[in-house]
Coordinates of N, CA and C in Angstrom, one line a residue:
M1 N -54.9 7.7 -61.0 CA -54.8 7.9 -59.4 C -53.9 6.8 -58.9
E2 N -54.2 5.4 -59.4 CA -53.5 4.3 -58.7 C -52.0 4.7 -59.1
T3 N -51.7 5.0 -60.4 CA -50.3 5.1 -60.7 C -49.7 6.3 -59.9
D4 N -50.3 7.3 -59.6 CA -49.7 8.2 -58.6 C -49.5 7.8 -57.3
E5 N -50.3 6.8 -57.0 CA -50.0 6.3 -55.6 C -48.8 5.5 -55.5
H6 N -48.7 4.7 -56.6 CA -47.6 3.7 -56.7 C -46.3 4.6 -56.8
L7 N -46.3 5.7 -57.6 CA -45.2 6.5 -57.7 C -44.9 7.3 -56.4
A8 N -45.7 7.6 -55.6 CA -45.5 8.2 -54.3 C -44.8 7.0 -53.4
D9 N -45.4 5.8 -53.5 CA -44.8 4.8 -52.7 C -43.3 4.5 -53.1
D10 N -43.1 4.6 -54.3 CA -41.6 4.4 -55.0 C -40.7 5.5 -54.4
V11 N -41.3 6.8 -54.5 CA -40.6 8.0 -54.0 C -40.2 7.8 -52.5
A12 N -41.2 7.5 -51.8 CA -41.0 7.4 -50.3 C -40.1 6.1 -50.0
A13 N -40.1 5.1 -50.8 CA -39.3 3.9 -50.5 C -37.9 4.3 -51.0
E14 N -37.8 5.0 -51.9 CA -36.3 5.6 -52.3 C -35.9 6.4 -51.3
R15 N -36.6 7.3 -50.7 CA -36.0 8.3 -49.7 C -35.7 7.4 -48.4
D16 N -36.5 6.6 -48.2 CA -36.1 5.8 -46.9 C -34.8 5.1 -47.2
L17 N -34.5 4.5 -48.3 CA -33.4 3.7 -48.6 C -32.1 4.8 -48.8
T18 N -32.4 5.8 -49.3 CA -31.2 6.9 -49.2 C -30.9 7.4 -48.0
R19 N -32.0 7.5 -47.0 CA -31.7 7.9 -45.6 C -30.7 6.8 -45.0
E20 N -31.2 5.5 -45.1 CA -30.4 4.4 -44.5 C -29.1 4.4 -44.9
R21 N -28.8 4.6 -46.3 CA -27.4 4.7 -46.8 C -26.7 5.9 -46.1
G22 N -27.3 7.0 -46.0 CA -26.7 8.1 -45.3 C -26.1 7.8 -44.0
L23 N -27.1 7.1 -43.2 CA -26.7 6.8 -41.8 C -25.7 5.7 -41.8
H24 N -25.6 4.9 -42.7 CA -24.6 3.9 -42.7 C -23.3 4.4 -43.2
D25 N -23.3 5.5 -44.0 CA -22.2 6.1 -44.5 C -21.7 7.0 -43.1
A26 N -22.6 7.7 -42.3 CA -22.1 8.4 -41.4 C -21.6 7.6 -40.2
D27 N -22.1 6.3 -40.0 CA -21.6 5.4 -39.2 C -20.0 5.0 -39.5
D28 N -19.8 4.8 -40.7 CA -18.6 4.4 -41.3 C -17.5 5.7 -41.1
A29 N -17.9 6.8 -41.3 CA -17.2 8.0 -41.2 C -16.7 8.0 -39.6
T30 N -17.6 7.9 -38.7 CA -17.3 7.9 -37.3 C -16.4 6.9 -36.8
A31 N -16.6 5.8 -37.5 CA -15.7 4.7 -37.1 C -14.3 4.8 -37.4
H32 N -14.0 5.9 -38.3 CA -12.6 6.0 -38.8 C -12.2 7.4 -37.9
D33 N -10.7 7.2 -37.9 CA -10.0 8.4 -37.2 C -8.7 8.8 -37.9
G34 N -8.0 9.5 -37.3 CA -6.9 10.0 -38.0 C -5.5 8.8 -38.2
V35 N -5.8 8.1 -37.4 CA -4.8 6.8 -37.4 C -5.1 6.0 -38.7
D36 N -6.6 5.9 -39.1 CA -6.7 5.1 -40.3 C -6.4 6.0 -41.6
Q37 N -6.3 7.3 -41.3 CA -5.8 8.0 -42.6 C -4.2 7.9 -43.0
I38 N -3.5 7.7 -41.6 CA -2.2 7.7 -41.8 C -1.9 6.2 -42.4
V39 N -2.6 5.2 -41.7 CA -2.4 4.0 -42.1 C -2.7 3.7 -43.5
G40 N -3.8 4.3 -43.9 CA -4.4 4.3 -45.4 C -3.2 4.9 -46.4
Q41 N -2.8 6.0 -46.1 CA -1.6 6.4 -46.9 C -0.4 5.6 -46.9
W42 N -0.1 5.0 -46.0 CA 1.1 4.0 -45.9 C 0.7 2.7 -47.0
A43 N -0.4 2.4 -46.7 CA -1.0 1.1 -47.6 C -0.9 1.5 -49.1
H44 N -1.0 2.8 -49.3 CA -1.1 3.3 -50.7 C 0.2 3.3 -51.2
E45 N 1.3 4.0 -50.4 CA 2.5 4.2 -50.8 C 3.4 2.8 -50.7
R46 N 3.2 1.9 -49.5 CA 4.0 0.8 -49.3 C 3.0 -0.2 -49.0
P47 N 2.3 -0.8 -49.9 CA 1.4 -1.9 -49.7 C 2.1 -3.1 -49.2
D48 N 3.4 -3.2 -49.3 CA 4.1 -4.4 -48.6 C 4.2 -4.4 -47.1
L49 N 3.8 -3.2 -46.5 CA 4.1 -3.1 -45.2 C 2.7 -3.4 -44.3
D50 N 3.0 -4.2 -43.3 CA 1.9 -4.6 -42.3 C 2.0 -3.4 -41.1
T51 N 0.9 -2.4 -41.3 CA 0.9 -1.3 -40.4 C 0.0 -1.6 -39.1
T52 N -0.3 -2.9 -38.9 CA -1.1 -3.1 -37.6 C -0.7 -2.7 -36.4
A53 N 0.7 -3.0 -36.0 CA 1.2 -2.5 -34.9 C 1.4 -1.0 -34.9
M54 N 1.6 -0.3 -35.9 CA 1.7 1.2 -36.0 C 0.4 1.7 -35.4
A55 N -0.7 1.1 -36.0 CA -2.1 1.7 -35.7 C -2.4 1.7 -34.3
V56 N -2.1 0.2 -33.7 CA -2.3 0.1 -32.4 C -1.5 1.1 -31.5
F57 N -0.3 1.2 -31.5 CA 0.5 2.2 -30.9 C 0.3 3.4 -30.9
D58 N -0.2 3.9 -32.1 CA -0.6 5.3 -32.3 C -2.0 5.6 -31.6
R59 N -2.8 4.6 -31.6 CA -4.1 4.8 -30.8 C -3.9 4.8 -29.3
I60 N -3.0 3.9 -28.9 CA -2.7 3.9 -27.4 C -2.0 5.2 -27.2
A61 N -1.1 5.8 -27.8 CA -0.4 6.9 -27.7 C -1.4 8.3 -27.4
N62 N -2.4 8.0 -28.6 CA -3.5 9.2 -28.5 C -4.3 9.2 -27.3
L63 N -4.8 8.0 -27.0 CA -5.6 7.9 -25.9 C -4.9 8.1 -24.6
S64 N -3.7 7.8 -24.3 CA -2.9 8.1 -23.4 C -2.7 9.8 -23.1
R65 N -2.5 10.3 -24.2 CA -2.2 11.9 -24.2 C -3.5 12.5 -23.7
I66 N -4.7 12.2 -24.3 CA -6.1 12.6 -24.0 C -6.3 12.4 -22.5
A67 N -6.0 11.2 -22.0 CA -6.5 10.9 -20.6 C -5.3 11.6 -19.7
G68 N -4.1 11.7 -20.1 CA -3.2 12.4 -19.3 C -3.4 13.8 -19.2
D69 N -3.9 14.4 -20.3 CA -4.4 15.9 -20.2 C -5.5 16.1 -19.2
R70 N -6.3 15.3 -19.2 CA -7.7 15.5 -18.5 C -7.2 15.1 -16.9
V71 N -6.5 14.2 -16.7 CA -6.0 13.8 -15.3 C -5.3 14.9 -14.7
E72 N -4.4 15.5 -15.6 CA -3.5 16.5 -15.2 C -4.4 17.7 -14.7
R73 N -5.5 18.1 -15.5 CA -6.3 19.3 -14.9 C -7.1 18.9 -13.8
A74 N -7.2 17.4 -13.7 CA -8.1 17.2 -12.3 C -7.0 17.4 -11.1
Y75 N -5.9 17.0 -11.2 CA -4.9 17.1 -10.2 C -4.7 18.5 -9.8
A76 N -4.6 19.4 -10.8 CA -4.4 20.8 -10.7 C -5.4 21.5 -9.7
E77 N -6.7 21.0 -9.7 CA -7.6 21.3 -8.8 C -7.2 21.4 -7.3
F78 N -6.2 20.4 -7.1 CA -5.8 20.2 -5.6 C -4.4 20.9 -5.4
G79 N -4.0 21.7 -6.4 CA -2.7 22.2 -6.4 C -1.5 21.5 -6.6
I80 N -1.6 20.4 -7.2 CA -0.5 19.5 -7.6 C -0.5 19.0 -9.0
G81 N 0.7 18.7 -9.5 CA 0.7 18.2 -10.9 C 0.8 16.6 -10.8
R82 N 1.3 16.0 -12.0 CA 1.5 14.5 -12.2 C 2.7 14.2 -11.4
P83 N 3.8 14.9 -11.4 CA 4.9 14.5 -10.8 C 4.6 14.4 -9.1
E84 N 4.1 15.5 -8.7 CA 3.7 15.4 -7.2 C 2.7 14.3 -6.7
F85 N 1.6 14.0 -7.6 CA 0.8 13.1 -7.6 C 1.4 11.9 -7.3
D86 N 2.4 11.5 -8.2 CA 3.1 10.1 -8.3 C 3.7 10.0 -6.9
V87 N 4.3 10.8 -6.3 CA 5.1 10.7 -5.0 C 4.0 10.4 -4.0
L88 N 3.0 11.2 -3.9 CA 1.9 11.2 -2.9 C 1.2 9.7 -3.1
A89 N 0.8 9.4 -4.3 CA 0.1 8.1 -4.5 C 1.1 6.9 -4.1
T90 N 2.4 7.0 -4.4 CA 3.3 5.9 -4.1 C 3.3 5.7 -2.3
L91 N 3.4 6.9 -1.8 CA 3.4 6.7 -0.3 C 1.9 6.4 0.1
R92 N 0.9 6.7 -0.6 CA -0.5 6.3 0.0 C -0.7 4.8 -0.1
R93 N -0.2 4.2 -1.3 CA -0.4 2.7 -1.7 C 0.5 2.0 -0.5
A94 N 1.5 2.7 -0.1 CA 2.5 1.8 0.7 C 1.7 1.4 1.9
G95 N 0.8 2.0 2.3 CA -0.1 1.7 3.7 C 0.5 2.4 4.9
D96 N -0.4 2.4 5.9 CA 0.1 2.9 7.3 C 1.5 2.3 7.6
P97 N 2.4 3.4 8.0 CA 2.3 4.8 8.2 C 2.7 5.6 7.1
F98 N 2.5 5.1 5.9 CA 2.4 5.9 4.5 C 3.9 6.5 4.5
Q99 N 4.9 5.8 4.6 CA 6.2 6.6 4.5 C 7.2 5.5 3.7
L100 N 8.2 6.0 3.1 CA 9.3 5.3 2.4 C 10.5 6.0 2.4
S101 N 11.5 5.3 2.2 CA 12.9 6.1 2.1 C 12.8 6.8 0.8
P102 N 13.6 7.9 0.7 CA 13.8 8.5 -0.7 C 14.4 7.5 -1.7
G103 N 15.2 6.7 -1.3 CA 15.8 5.6 -2.4 C 14.7 4.7 -2.8
E104 N 13.8 4.3 -2.0 CA 12.5 3.6 -2.5 C 11.7 4.3 -3.3
L105 N 11.3 5.6 -3.0 CA 10.6 6.4 -3.9 C 11.1 6.5 -5.2
A106 N 12.5 6.7 -5.2 CA 13.2 6.9 -6.5 C 13.2 5.7 -7.4
A107 N 13.5 4.6 -6.8 CA 13.2 3.3 -7.5 C 11.9 3.0 -7.9
S108 N 11.0 3.3 -7.2 CA 9.5 2.9 -7.6 C 9.1 3.8 -8.7
M109 N 9.6 5.0 -8.7 CA 9.0 5.9 -9.7 C 10.2 5.9 -11.0
M110 N 11.1 5.2 -10.9 CA 12.2 5.1 -11.9 C 12.9 6.5 -12.1
L111 N 13.1 7.2 -11.1 CA 13.7 8.6 -11.1 C 15.2 8.7 -10.6
S112 N 15.9 9.6 -10.9 CA 17.1 9.9 -10.4 C 17.0 10.2 -8.8
T113 N 17.9 10.3 -7.8 CA 17.7 10.8 -6.6 C 17.5 12.1 -6.7
G114 N 18.3 12.9 -7.5 CA 18.0 14.3 -7.7 C 16.5 14.5 -8.1
G115 N 16.0 13.9 -9.1 CA 14.8 14.2 -9.8 C 13.9 14.0 -8.4
T116 N 14.0 13.1 -7.7 CA 13.0 12.7 -6.5 C 13.1 13.8 -5.3
T117 N 14.4 14.2 -5.2 CA 14.6 15.4 -4.2 C 13.8 16.7 -4.6
A118 N 13.9 17.0 -5.9 CA 13.2 18.2 -6.2 C 11.7 18.1 -6.0
R119 N 11.1 17.0 -6.4 CA 9.8 16.8 -6.0 C 9.4 16.8 -4.4
L120 N 10.2 16.2 -3.7 CA 9.9 16.0 -2.3 C 10.2 17.4 -1.7
D121 N 11.0 18.3 -2.3 CA 11.3 19.7 -1.6 C 9.9 20.5 -2.0
R122 N 9.3 20.4 -3.2 CA 8.1 21.0 -3.4 C 6.9 20.6 -2.5
L123 N 6.8 19.3 -2.3 CA 5.9 18.6 -1.3 C 5.9 19.1 0.0
E124 N 7.2 19.1 0.4 CA 7.5 19.4 1.8 C 7.2 21.0 2.1
K125 N 7.5 21.6 1.0 CA 7.3 23.2 1.3 C 5.9 23.4 1.3
G126 N 5.0 22.5 0.5 CA 3.6 22.7 0.6 C 2.8 22.0 1.9
G127 N 3.7 21.4 2.7 CA 3.1 20.9 4.0 C 2.4 19.4 3.6
L128 N 2.8 18.8 2.3 CA 2.1 17.6 2.0 C 2.9 16.2 2.5
V129 N 4.2 16.4 2.7 CA 5.1 15.4 3.2 C 6.0 15.8 4.1
R130 N 6.6 15.1 5.0 CA 7.4 15.4 6.0 C 8.8 14.4 5.8
R131 N 9.9 15.0 6.0 CA 11.2 14.1 6.1 C 11.5 13.8 7.6
L132 N 11.5 12.6 8.0 CA 11.9 12.1 9.4 C 13.2 11.3 9.4
P133 N 13.9 11.5 10.5 CA 15.1 10.8 10.7 C 14.6 9.2 10.9
S134 N 15.5 8.3 9.9 CA 15.0 6.9 10.2 C 15.5 6.3 11.6
P135 N 14.5 5.6 12.1 CA 14.8 5.0 13.5 C 15.9 4.0 13.5
S136 N 16.3 3.5 12.3 CA 17.3 2.4 12.1 C 18.7 3.0 11.9
D137 N 18.9 4.2 11.2 CA 19.8 4.9 10.7 C 19.7 6.4 10.8
R138 N 20.3 7.1 11.9 CA 20.0 8.5 11.8 C 20.6 9.3 10.7
R139 N 21.5 8.8 10.1 CA 21.9 9.4 8.9 C 20.9 9.3 7.6
S140 N 20.1 8.7 7.8 CA 19.0 8.5 6.7 C 17.7 9.1 7.2
V141 N 16.8 9.2 6.1 CA 15.6 9.8 6.6 C 14.5 8.9 5.7
L142 N 13.1 9.2 6.2 CA 12.0 8.5 5.6 C 11.2 9.7 5.2
V143 N 10.3 9.5 4.2 CA 9.4 10.3 3.7 C 8.1 9.9 4.1
R144 N 7.3 10.7 4.7 CA 6.0 10.4 5.3 C 4.8 11.3 4.9
L145 N 3.8 10.9 4.5 CA 2.5 11.7 4.0 C 2.2 12.4 5.5
T146 N 1.7 13.8 5.2 CA 1.3 14.4 6.3 C -0.5 14.3 6.3
E147 N -1.1 14.8 7.3 CA -2.5 14.8 7.2 C -3.0 15.5 6.0
A148 N -2.3 16.6 5.7 CA -2.8 17.4 4.4 C -2.4 16.6 3.2
G149 N -1.3 15.9 3.1 CA -1.0 15.1 1.9 C -1.9 14.0 1.8
Y150 N -2.2 13.4 2.9 CA -3.3 12.3 2.8 C -4.6 12.8 2.3
E151 N -5.3 13.8 2.5 CA -6.4 14.3 2.3 C -6.2 14.6 0.8
V152 N -5.2 15.2 0.4 CA -5.0 15.7 -1.1 C -5.1 14.5 -2.1
V153 N -4.3 13.5 -1.7 CA -4.1 12.4 -2.5 C -5.5 11.5 -2.6
E154 N -6.2 11.5 -1.3 CA -7.5 10.7 -1.3 C -8.3 11.2 -2.4
R155 N -8.6 12.6 -2.5 CA -9.4 13.4 -3.4 C -9.0 13.3 -4.7
A156 N -7.7 13.5 -5.0 CA -7.1 13.5 -6.3 C -7.2 12.2 -7.0
V157 N -6.9 11.1 -6.5 CA -7.0 9.9 -7.0 C -8.3 9.5 -7.5
G158 N -9.3 10.1 -6.6 CA -10.8 9.8 -7.1 C -11.0 10.7 -8.4
A159 N -10.7 12.0 -8.5 CA -11.0 12.8 -9.4 C -10.3 12.4 -10.7
G160 N -8.9 11.8 -10.7 CA -8.4 11.5 -11.9 C -8.9 10.2 -12.4
L161 N -9.4 9.2 -11.6 CA -10.1 8.1 -12.1 C -11.3 8.2 -12.6
A162 N -12.2 9.3 -12.1 CA -13.3 9.7 -12.9 C -13.3 10.3 -14.2
E163 N -12.1 10.9 -14.4 CA -11.8 11.4 -15.9 C -11.3 10.3 -16.6
Q164 N -10.7 9.3 -16.1 CA -10.4 8.1 -17.0 C -11.7 7.3 -17.5
Q165 N -12.6 7.3 -16.5 CA -13.7 6.4 -16.7 C -14.5 7.2 -17.5
R166 N -14.7 8.4 -17.6 CA -15.5 9.1 -18.6 C -15.1 8.9 -20.0
L167 N -13.9 8.8 -20.2 CA -13.4 8.5 -21.5 C -13.7 7.2 -22.1
L168 N -14.0 6.2 -21.1 CA -14.4 4.8 -21.6 C -15.8 4.5 -21.4
E169 N -16.6 5.3 -20.7 CA -17.9 5.1 -20.4 C -18.7 4.5 -21.4
D170 N -18.5 4.8 -22.7 CA -19.4 4.1 -23.8 C -18.9 2.9 -24.2
L171 N -17.9 2.4 -23.7 CA -17.4 1.1 -24.0 C -18.0 0.1 -23.1
P172 N -18.7 -1.0 -23.6 CA -19.3 -2.0 -22.8 C -18.2 -2.7 -21.7
S173 N -18.7 -3.0 -20.6 CA -17.8 -3.6 -19.6 C -17.0 -4.8 -20.1
E174 N -17.8 -5.7 -20.9 CA -17.1 -6.9 -21.3 C -16.0 -6.5 -22.4
K175 N -16.3 -5.5 -23.0 CA -15.2 -5.0 -24.1 C -14.1 -4.3 -23.3
L176 N -14.3 -3.7 -22.3 CA -13.4 -3.1 -21.6 C -12.4 -4.1 -20.7
R177 N -13.1 -5.1 -20.2 CA -12.2 -6.2 -19.6 C -11.4 -6.9 -20.8
Q178 N -12.0 -7.2 -22.1 CA -11.2 -7.7 -23.1 C -10.0 -6.9 -23.4
L179 N -10.2 -5.7 -23.5 CA -9.2 -4.6 -23.8 C -8.2 -4.6 -22.8
D180 N -8.4 -4.7 -21.4 CA -7.5 -4.6 -20.3 C -6.5 -6.1 -20.5
D181 N -7.3 -7.1 -20.8 CA -6.6 -8.4 -21.0 C -5.7 -8.4 -22.0
L182 N -6.1 -7.8 -23.2 CA -5.1 -7.7 -24.3 C -4.1 -6.8 -24.2
L183 N -4.1 -5.8 -23.4 CA -3.1 -4.9 -23.2 C -2.1 -5.6 -22.2
R184 N -2.6 -6.1 -21.3 CA -1.8 -6.9 -20.2 C -1.0 -7.9 -21.1
E185 N -1.6 -8.6 -21.7 CA -0.8 -9.8 -22.7 C 0.3 -9.0 -23.5
A186 N -0.1 -7.9 -24.2 CA 0.8 -7.4 -25.0 C 2.0 -6.8 -24.2
L187 N 1.8 -6.3 -23.1 CA 2.8 -5.8 -22.2 C 4.0 -6.9 -21.8
R188 N 3.1 -8.0 -21.5 CA 4.1 -9.1 -21.0 C 4.9 -9.5 -22.0
A189 N 4.2 -9.6 -23.2 CA 5.0 -10.2 -24.5 C 6.1 -9.3 -24.9
S190 N 5.9 -8.0 -24.6 CA 7.0 -6.9 -25.1 C 8.0 -7.2 -23.9
G191 N 8.0 -7.8 -22.9 CA 9.1 -7.9 -21.7 C 8.8 -6.9 -21.0
G192 N 7.8 -6.0 -20.9 CA 7.6 -4.7 -20.0 C 6.9 -5.4 -18.6
V193 N 7.7 -6.2 -18.0 CA 7.2 -6.7 -16.7 C 7.2 -5.8 -15.6
R194 N 8.1 -4.7 -15.7 CA 7.9 -3.7 -14.6 C 6.7 -2.8 -14.7
V195 N 6.1 -2.6 -13.9 CA 4.7 -1.7 -13.8 C 5.1 -0.5 -13.6
T196 N 4.6 0.6 -14.4 CA 5.0 2.0 -14.1 C 3.7 2.8 -14.0
G197 N 3.9 4.1 -13.6 CA 2.8 5.1 -13.4 C 2.2 4.9 -12.3
D198 N 0.8 5.1 -12.1 CA 0.1 4.9 -11.0 C -0.1 3.6 -10.3
L199 N 0.3 2.7 -11.1 CA 0.2 1.3 -10.6 C 1.5 0.8 -9.9
R200 N 2.5 1.6 -9.8 CA 3.7 1.0 -9.2 C 3.5 0.9 -7.7
W201 N 4.1 -0.2 -7.1 CA 3.9 -0.2 -5.6 C 5.2 -0.9 -5.2
L202 N 5.5 -0.5 -4.0 CA 6.7 -0.9 -3.3 C 6.4 -0.9 -1.8
G203 N 6.9 -2.0 -1.2 CA 6.2 -2.0 0.1 C 6.9 -1.1 1.0
P204 N 6.2 -0.7 2.0 CA 6.4 0.5 3.0 C 7.6 0.2 3.7
A205 N 8.4 1.3 4.1 CA 9.3 1.4 5.0 C 8.8 1.5 6.4
R206 N 8.8 0.5 7.1 CA 8.2 0.4 8.5 C 9.3 0.4 9.7
D207 N 8.7 1.0 10.7 CA 9.8 0.8 11.8 C 9.1 -0.2 12.6
A208 N 9.9 -0.6 13.6 CA 9.5 -1.9 14.4 C 7.9 -1.4 15.2
G209 N 7.8 -0.4 15.4 CA 6.4 -0.1 16.1 C 5.4 0.0 15.3
S210 N 5.5 0.1 14.0 CA 4.3 0.0 13.1 C 3.9 -1.2 12.4
A211 N 4.6 -2.4 12.7 CA 4.4 -3.6 12.1 C 2.9 -4.0 12.2
G212 N 2.4 -3.9 13.4 CA 0.9 -4.3 13.6 C -0.2 -3.4 13.0
N213 N 0.4 -2.4 12.1 CA -0.8 -1.5 11.6 C -1.2 -1.9 10.2
R214 N -0.8 -3.1 9.8 CA -1.0 -3.6 8.2 C -2.4 -3.9 8.0
D215 N -3.3 -4.0 9.1 CA -4.6 -4.3 8.6 C -5.4 -3.0 8.3
G216 N -4.8 -1.9 8.7 CA -5.3 -0.7 8.4 C -5.8 -0.1 9.6
R217 N -5.8 -0.6 10.9 CA -6.3 -0.2 12.1 C -5.3 0.8 12.6
G218 N -5.8 2.0 13.3 CA -4.8 3.0 13.8 C -4.6 3.8 12.6
R219 N -5.2 3.9 11.5 CA -4.8 4.8 10.2 C -4.9 6.2 10.8
G220 N -3.9 6.7 10.5 CA -3.5 8.2 10.9 C -2.6 8.4 11.9
R221 N -2.2 7.4 12.7 CA -1.2 7.4 13.6 C 0.2 7.8 13.0
G222 N 0.4 7.3 11.7 CA 1.6 7.5 11.0 C 1.6 8.8 10.4
R223 N 0.5 9.8 10.3 CA 0.6 11.0 9.8 C 0.5 12.0 10.7
S224 N 1.3 13.2 10.4 CA 1.4 14.2 11.5 C 1.5 15.5 10.6

């Protein structure tokens, strides 16, 4: 009887050990991704290569693609795409009266004038921006957010950020800050000092009558 009890204990212990090994293997499996497979193949075929940079950029590209798809779907709920959002967001960040010249918009988004014009045409047709004569040069125009454009970008930016945050919600805040610092350092080291995407900022084109609105008071006077 005692022998049977010891045997049962040994079987139970072996079962627990097997289960722990299985869980460990499962954790290892989930810790790997498609990039590891590619890097592993290169390591087998070309062991002389250091593929660390390849792995980093592949993961950045994959994460950016996933986030981009989700954010694009979020913007679509408001009837706009990423190109239109970039214009609206650039105007919104400029501050009251939320206006810039077409040239400033093009420079900020690193687009040709023609590419910017096409976006502005779509947004103006949708009632989200207006082209107004420049008070300093009647041959020039300024692009200004309308009330509708302001409301759309206010809601769209929140929806897009929520999608990005959901992708990273399992990452501890300390690790997220470290990742942000590392990516910033890598960007600077690469010479990419010009900020692109939603973080672009260019000072607003203001007429003399709006200079006192920089503190945000009177918000809405620049939109019509």
